[in-house]
Amino acid sequence: MVNTEETSLHVAIVPTPGMGHLIPLVEFAKISLSLVRSLFALKTSLKVLVKSTRLVALVVDLFGIEEIDVFKEFGLKPYIFFPTTAMVLQLLFHLPKLDQMFSYPVQNKKDVGYQGVLELCRRCPLVAGIMVNSFIDLEEDAFKALIESECGLPLVYPIGPLIQTGSFIGADGSNCLRWLDGQPNGSAMYVCFRSSGTLSYEQLIELAFGLEMSGQRFMWVVKSPSKKARNANYFCVESVQDPLQFLPDGFLERTKRVGLMVTSWAP
């Protein structure tokens, strides 16, 4: 009798810790494999998985693509889980060419972060496929361009939208959706600086006054300010300090009819 546990194919999921990447990837897989971020630990873990399962592929977050050579060493097909939009994915594919054409394509070329992203972009075409957290009805033209491209791009799979469905500490997605359902169609502005975006105190105050003076309905995913690092909140679902205490006096009361403040994860 065939042992189905031994013959079943397995795919390992390798997330990165940023909340904007981690949550949708976990929702996609409902399983996760946590690896210490080092080449030795990665190889050790893969050796165990290859021996114990029929491991055929690895799904990594965009920032895990730098280990692609290790995956191929074990004969595994590497796939990328891309947590944002197809339009952004198009930009990543074209960024190396834009970098050659322009002296200042999207950011200072000497910036270390930009150089890191540029290297990731160069390696994206080397994977077997990319799973995008979006759907064709939302980005039909962008997906059509990616799927029909003749530039040797990997296969692109629209698998979204993936949202957090279970309980999560501090997150109240139902409140966000209820508030949005109560607003006129197309009237609310979504303000969020991604997992890694952290404002200084001065920037936070300026943004608050700008939103208030605009009179625009808004949902603001607000994090506590920091002067130490621009990505101070990258690993956190919630801010270490209550971000609402840094807002201008009376801001919440004056904007309560048009704004919703979200201090944790927003779906």
Steps between C-alpha positions, in 0.01 A plus 500: 500500500637841405576731788320820395689701759827419325374542142305825549671804356599777739567871461686698766402858581772744610355830630671823598397668827351829372128506582398612151678194359450244774122510548390452135764232447378306804143540377610362164665195648342457845834346579839657538857393531709728718867499409788679666623759254833343418625286216613218729166476680312512169704214353462295817123544500473411132706185549257384768195582287639331189575182695165489682259612225466515123587867493467635145468877538563791731281809528691797634420860568659748260778571750586129518594479134867560577527131603378380158834329426460290813156382388631396160786317669236268648312470170205705625288738294499846661177703495444852631197609699451868413280669766422820310362589155567388143580861408781510758627166368521653153711781642737251660548316171580826318707665776840360389442645152379833641810507719718483187298760309468771765736649755226524765229240409304476827755562774858606556714229338752519784236408758578158650132406519449584134799289399358208695160529332668530160685173557172330597343629178782349293441159659119496465504360143702199622213342696247246370200722570358789700177489702347847527263608777259665257239398243439555130175695535685763703812525280402351167744703287793447737449124516447478125833675442678268743343178373540583130849647532758372254793615712562161660318576826401213731140383518275734699207365703231739636388336826359794701359668680629323810387661823541406862201278586572371851556681825804721529623693802387862482350471152135577438441470130124481548498853645687632195257334262196623692633855487570477126153357432355811665682742265384612153659305216845628406502764773760369748877530474722222636814630672769242573879492468533120485659283766833679488379859475562700818452876525680747721293693753511811279382304196219342700374841612520644146308203358232529767447871429497432126230236530291720727524805273416296190157405632550164328363180651793279596613178663847547648713205611704700748821390675692672775771735368872434522817695428728199535398299192269535202395136540459497878156333479591239239481200733197616699128462449442775754717795599704471817341827617143612442528707179182695577674686785733667246218655294415871527271595788135459404579327167299185576195697612510735200536219246283230657222547242729458199796293619582160645829446681641146488784432742571141398461281193250609235366237256 
